[in-house]
GROMACS .gro file of C-alpha atoms in nm:
model
  234
    1MET     CA    1  -1.206  -0.019   0.598
    2THR     CA    2  -1.273  -0.309   0.339
    3PRO     CA    3  -1.250  -0.656   0.418
    4ALA     CA    4  -0.948  -0.624   0.109
    5GLU     CA    5  -0.827  -0.323   0.280
    6ALA     CA    6  -0.842  -0.517   0.628
    7GLN     CA    7  -0.668  -0.773   0.435
    8GLU     CA    8  -0.345  -0.553   0.307
    9LEU     CA    9  -0.318  -0.382   0.667
   10THR     CA   10  -0.299  -0.782   0.764
   11VAL     CA   11   0.025  -0.795   0.531
   12ARG     CA   12   0.197  -0.469   0.546
   13ALA     CA   13   0.129  -0.452   0.956
   14SER     CA   14   0.271  -0.853   0.939
   15ASN     CA   15   0.592  -0.704   0.767
   16ALA     CA   16   0.656  -0.406   0.987
   17LEU     CA   17   0.648  -0.612   1.284
   18ALA     CA   18   0.965  -0.811   1.126
   19ALA     CA   19   1.189  -0.523   1.000
   20ALA     CA   20   1.091  -0.386   1.371
   21GLY     CA   21   1.274  -0.644   1.543
   22HIS     CA   22   0.972  -0.832   1.615
   23ARG     CA   23   1.059  -1.171   1.398
   24ASP     CA   24   1.056  -1.552   1.583
   25MET     CA   25   1.096  -1.794   1.251
   26ILE     CA   26   0.698  -1.884   1.226
   27TRP     CA   27   0.581  -1.769   1.555
   28GLY     CA   28   0.422  -1.469   1.583
   29HIS     CA   29   0.085  -1.292   1.438
   30VAL     CA   30  -0.116  -0.974   1.411
   31ALA     CA   31  -0.496  -1.044   1.361
   32VAL     CA   32  -0.714  -0.732   1.233
   33ARG     CA   33  -1.117  -0.712   1.281
   34ASP     CA   34  -1.341  -0.801   0.948
   35PRO     CA   35  -1.480  -0.495   0.857
   36GLN     CA   36  -1.767  -0.691   0.819
   37ASN     CA   37  -1.773  -0.841   1.254
   38ARG     CA   38  -1.714  -1.241   1.026
   39GLY     CA   39  -1.342  -1.305   1.233
   40ILE     CA   40  -1.070  -1.205   1.239
   41TRP     CA   41  -0.784  -1.180   0.965
   42ILE     CA   42  -0.448  -1.325   1.064
   43LYS     CA   43  -0.153  -1.529   0.874
   44ALA     CA   44  -0.162  -1.897   0.812
   45PRO     CA   45   0.024  -2.058   1.084
   46GLY     CA   46   0.401  -2.205   0.890
   47TRP     CA   47   0.506  -1.912   0.845
   48GLY     CA   48   0.659  -1.639   0.970
   49LEU     CA   49   0.628  -1.243   0.950
   50GLU     CA   50   0.866  -1.135   0.713
   51GLU     CA   51   0.697  -1.385   0.497
   52VAL     CA   52   0.309  -1.246   0.477
   53ASP     CA   53   0.179  -1.179   0.156
   54PRO     CA   54  -0.205  -1.221   0.069
   55ALA     CA   55  -0.256  -1.567  -0.035
   56LEU     CA   56  -0.170  -1.667   0.321
   57LEU     CA   57  -0.376  -1.477   0.527
   58GLN     CA   58  -0.721  -1.649   0.668
   59LEU     CA   59  -1.060  -1.553   0.822
   60VAL     CA   60  -1.122  -1.726   1.120
   61SER     CA   61  -1.461  -1.659   1.230
   62PHE     CA   62  -1.538  -1.582   1.641
   63ASP     CA   63  -1.603  -1.929   1.671
   64ALA     CA   64  -1.191  -1.998   1.569
   65GLU     CA   65  -1.360  -2.122   1.209
   66VAL     CA   66  -1.135  -2.102   0.910
   67LEU     CA   67  -1.386  -1.941   0.694
   68SER     CA   68  -1.103  -1.837   0.424
   69GLY     CA   69  -0.819  -1.937   0.365
   70THR     CA   70  -0.616  -2.290   0.363
   71GLY     CA   71  -0.528  -2.462   0.696
   72LYS     CA   72  -0.607  -2.485   1.036
   73PRO     CA   73  -0.635  -2.163   1.300
   74HIS     CA   74  -0.352  -2.089   1.498
   75LYS     CA   75  -0.380  -2.255   1.821
   76GLU     CA   76  -0.326  -1.953   1.952
   77CYS     CA   77  -0.567  -1.700   1.742
   78HIS     CA   78  -0.781  -1.710   2.134
   79ILE     CA   79  -0.570  -1.425   2.192
   80HIS     CA   80  -0.706  -1.210   1.887
   81LEU     CA   81  -1.023  -1.338   1.924
   82GLU     CA   82  -1.117  -1.258   2.318
   83VAL     CA   83  -0.857  -0.950   2.296
   84LEU     CA   84  -1.110  -0.809   2.034
   85ARG     CA   85  -1.428  -0.979   2.127
   86ALA     CA   86  -1.451  -0.796   2.459
   87ARG     CA   87  -1.289  -0.506   2.353
   88PRO     CA   88  -1.515  -0.410   2.028
   89ASP     CA   89  -1.374  -0.041   1.971
   90LEU     CA   90  -1.066  -0.218   1.892
   91VAL     CA   91  -0.937  -0.308   1.555
   92CYS     CA   92  -0.607  -0.514   1.604
   93SER     CA   93  -0.415  -0.708   1.820
   94VAL     CA   94  -0.042  -0.816   1.812
   95HIS     CA   95   0.109  -1.138   1.936
   96THR     CA   96   0.463  -1.196   1.936
   97HIS     CA   97   0.814  -1.282   2.097
   98ALA     CA   98   0.995  -1.002   2.173
   99ARG     CA   99   1.304  -1.035   2.336
  100ASN     CA  100   1.370  -0.758   2.535
  101ALA     CA  101   0.957  -0.736   2.652
  102VAL     CA  102   1.033  -1.181   2.741
  103ALA     CA  103   1.360  -1.122   2.897
  104PHE     CA  104   1.235  -0.803   3.044
  105ALA     CA  105   0.914  -0.968   3.186
  106ALA     CA  106   1.086  -1.261   3.365
  107LEU     CA  107   1.225  -0.988   3.642
  108ASP     CA  108   0.935  -0.914   3.746
  109VAL     CA  109   0.975  -0.560   3.884
  110PRO     CA  110   0.760  -0.226   3.738
  111LEU     CA  111   0.828  -0.108   3.425
  112LEU     CA  112   0.928   0.311   3.418
  113ALA     CA  113   0.909   0.576   3.248
  114LEU     CA  114   1.288   0.591   3.165
  115SER     CA  115   1.241   0.723   2.897
  116HIS     CA  116   0.944   0.868   2.579
  117GLU     CA  117   0.813   0.481   2.507
  118GLY     CA  118   0.867   0.392   2.891
  119ALA     CA  119   0.562   0.658   2.883
  120LEU     CA  120   0.363   0.496   2.681
  121PHE     CA  121   0.187   0.372   2.982
  122GLY     CA  122   0.096   0.686   3.186
  123GLY     CA  123   0.307   0.621   3.486
  124ASP     CA  124   0.134   0.291   3.513
  125ASP     CA  125   0.268  -0.047   3.493
  126VAL     CA  126   0.223  -0.254   3.224
  127PRO     CA  127  -0.045  -0.540   3.282
  128ARG     CA  128   0.068  -0.874   3.287
  129PHE     CA  129  -0.090  -1.223   3.216
  130GLY     CA  130   0.016  -1.448   3.540
  131LYS     CA  131  -0.268  -1.776   3.433
  132THR     CA  132   0.025  -1.916   3.238
  133GLY     CA  133   0.322  -1.895   3.078
  134ALA     CA  134   0.242  -2.142   2.786
  135LEU     CA  135  -0.008  -2.158   2.470
  136VAL     CA  136  -0.321  -1.942   2.479
  137SER     CA  137  -0.462  -2.199   2.295
  138THR     CA  138  -0.849  -2.196   2.412
  139PRO     CA  139  -1.097  -1.927   2.490
  140ALA     CA  140  -1.093  -1.941   2.875
  141LEU     CA  141  -0.733  -1.856   2.892
  142GLY     CA  142  -0.797  -1.535   2.597
  143ARG     CA  143  -1.046  -1.429   2.765
  144SER     CA  144  -0.843  -1.429   3.111
  145LEU     CA  145  -0.554  -1.232   2.861
  146ALA     CA  146  -0.814  -0.969   2.710
  147GLU     CA  147  -0.920  -0.924   3.109
  148THR     CA  148  -0.546  -0.840   3.211
  149LEU     CA  149  -0.518  -0.644   2.953
  150GLY     CA  150  -0.792  -0.455   3.010
  151ASP     CA  151  -0.800  -0.062   2.833
  152ALA     CA  152  -0.383  -0.061   2.876
  153PRO     CA  153  -0.183  -0.025   2.505
  154ALA     CA  154  -0.012  -0.336   2.607
  155ALA     CA  155   0.066  -0.621   2.832
  156LEU     CA  156   0.342  -0.889   2.929
  157MET     CA  157   0.310  -1.226   2.910
  158PRO     CA  158   0.567  -1.336   3.096
  159LYS     CA  159   0.802  -1.671   2.998
  160HIS     CA  160   0.561  -1.599   2.619
  161GLY     CA  161   0.598  -1.290   2.502
  162MET     CA  162   0.291  -0.947   2.433
  163VAL     CA  163  -0.078  -0.870   2.359
  164ALA     CA  164  -0.082  -0.534   2.218
  165ALA     CA  165  -0.417  -0.397   2.070
  166GLY     CA  166  -0.512  -0.088   1.933
  167ARG     CA  167  -0.819   0.071   1.786
  168SER     CA  168  -0.672   0.140   1.407
  169VAL     CA  169  -0.392  -0.107   1.286
  170ALA     CA  170  -0.130   0.134   1.345
  171ALA     CA  171  -0.192   0.168   1.681
  172ALA     CA  172  -0.157  -0.206   1.817
  173VAL     CA  173   0.147  -0.211   1.633
  174MET     CA  174   0.347   0.057   1.725
  175HIS     CA  175   0.209  -0.071   2.081
  176ALA     CA  176   0.412  -0.383   2.075
  177VAL     CA  177   0.732  -0.215   1.913
  178LEU     CA  178   0.705   0.084   2.223
  179LEU     CA  179   0.647  -0.140   2.479
  180ASP     CA  180   0.937  -0.391   2.317
  181ARG     CA  181   1.138  -0.051   2.333
  182ALA     CA  182   1.068   0.058   2.662
  183CYS     CA  183   1.197  -0.255   2.803
  184GLN     CA  184   1.531  -0.231   2.590
  185VAL     CA  185   1.606   0.100   2.755
  186HIS     CA  186   1.512  -0.093   3.105
  187LEU     CA  187   1.666  -0.372   3.076
  188ALA     CA  188   2.047  -0.186   2.970
  189ALA     CA  189   1.967   0.093   3.280
  190LEU     CA  190   1.951  -0.164   3.534
  191ALA     CA  191   2.270  -0.367   3.327
  192ALA     CA  192   2.462  -0.040   3.442
  193GLY     CA  193   2.381   0.031   3.822
  194PRO     CA  194   2.086   0.116   4.001
  195ILE     CA  195   1.828   0.320   3.810
  196VAL     CA  196   1.821   0.688   3.984
  197ILE     CA  197   1.601   0.948   3.772
  198HIS     CA  198   1.254   0.832   3.556
  199SER     CA  199   0.908   1.014   3.513
  200ASP     CA  200   0.713   0.985   3.795
  201PRO     CA  201   0.379   0.999   3.695
  202ASP     CA  202   0.240   1.315   3.575
  203GLU     CA  203   0.511   1.364   3.385
  204ALA     CA  204   0.432   1.024   3.223
  205ARG     CA  205   0.085   1.110   3.169
  206ALA     CA  206   0.173   1.481   3.034
  207LYS     CA  207   0.447   1.282   2.817
  208ARG     CA  208   0.212   1.000   2.716
  209ALA     CA  209  -0.028   1.298   2.575
  210GLU     CA  210   0.287   1.491   2.397
  211CYS     CA  211   0.465   1.183   2.286
  212TRP     CA  212   0.245   0.947   2.161
  213PRO     CA  213  -0.135   1.147   2.026
  214GLU     CA  214  -0.271   1.004   1.709
  215ALA     CA  215  -0.044   1.172   1.419
  216GLN     CA  216   0.306   1.072   1.602
  217ILE     CA  217   0.164   0.717   1.603
  218GLU     CA  218   0.054   0.737   1.236
  219ALA     CA  219   0.434   0.912   1.178
  220GLY     CA  220   0.562   0.548   1.382
  221TRP     CA  221   0.370   0.357   1.152
  222GLN     CA  222   0.461   0.492   0.847
  223TYR     CA  223   0.793   0.506   0.896
  224LEU     CA  224   0.735   0.104   1.022
  225LEU     CA  225   0.612   0.062   0.623
  226ARG     CA  226   0.940   0.265   0.454
  227SER     CA  227   1.153   0.036   0.660
  228ALA     CA  228   1.014  -0.296   0.609
  229ALA     CA  229   0.924  -0.195   0.232
  230ALA     CA  230   1.328  -0.103   0.204
  231ARG     CA  231   1.394  -0.421   0.325
  232LEU     CA  232   1.180  -0.663   0.164
  233SER     CA  233   1.306  -0.487  -0.132
  234VAL     CA  234   1.682  -0.603  -0.123
   0.00000   0.00000   0.00000
């Protein structure tokens, strides 16, 4: 990957998340690791995910300094800086205020594998970040969030939103989308009555391997890109 490709992926991932329902006016962001390891590519503050284009990007160093682009860095750039610092294998991280995830996190109940999306976690509960429900605006809070995330595909941030990550931009975006969809299914089931049927851990692990191999993650990502392109062309 070149820096130009990293910038393009940051734009496309931002637009794809917007098309997938992760818009919250100007809040939420995607970060892609700079291939020269200078920091992260991320949209400048004050713009919505659907508005992002190359001119609105910043290169932010791991010391939270803007190396390229205009304006100050996001207050919550530490989410991405610390997640990607903790996991050198990761290429991309996502933070959004997806409504289903926020609502589900307020219930403080385990996320069950009720659907293919729910099987993403392989029968384990989704991690939850409990250090603060306010902004993750310091390196220390970013490190705590990275520790909570660990090697999971995503984590809930109760009273706030979610974080997702991946070894590719496609994986990080899909993990965010799948977590929110899993929360949506769980909320709908709870609204209808007690949950009776769900995959046990063994079945959930088997479904994760079958439903979410790299090829399927890539196929879902390509769909999100097409969906975003269609919306932007209207």
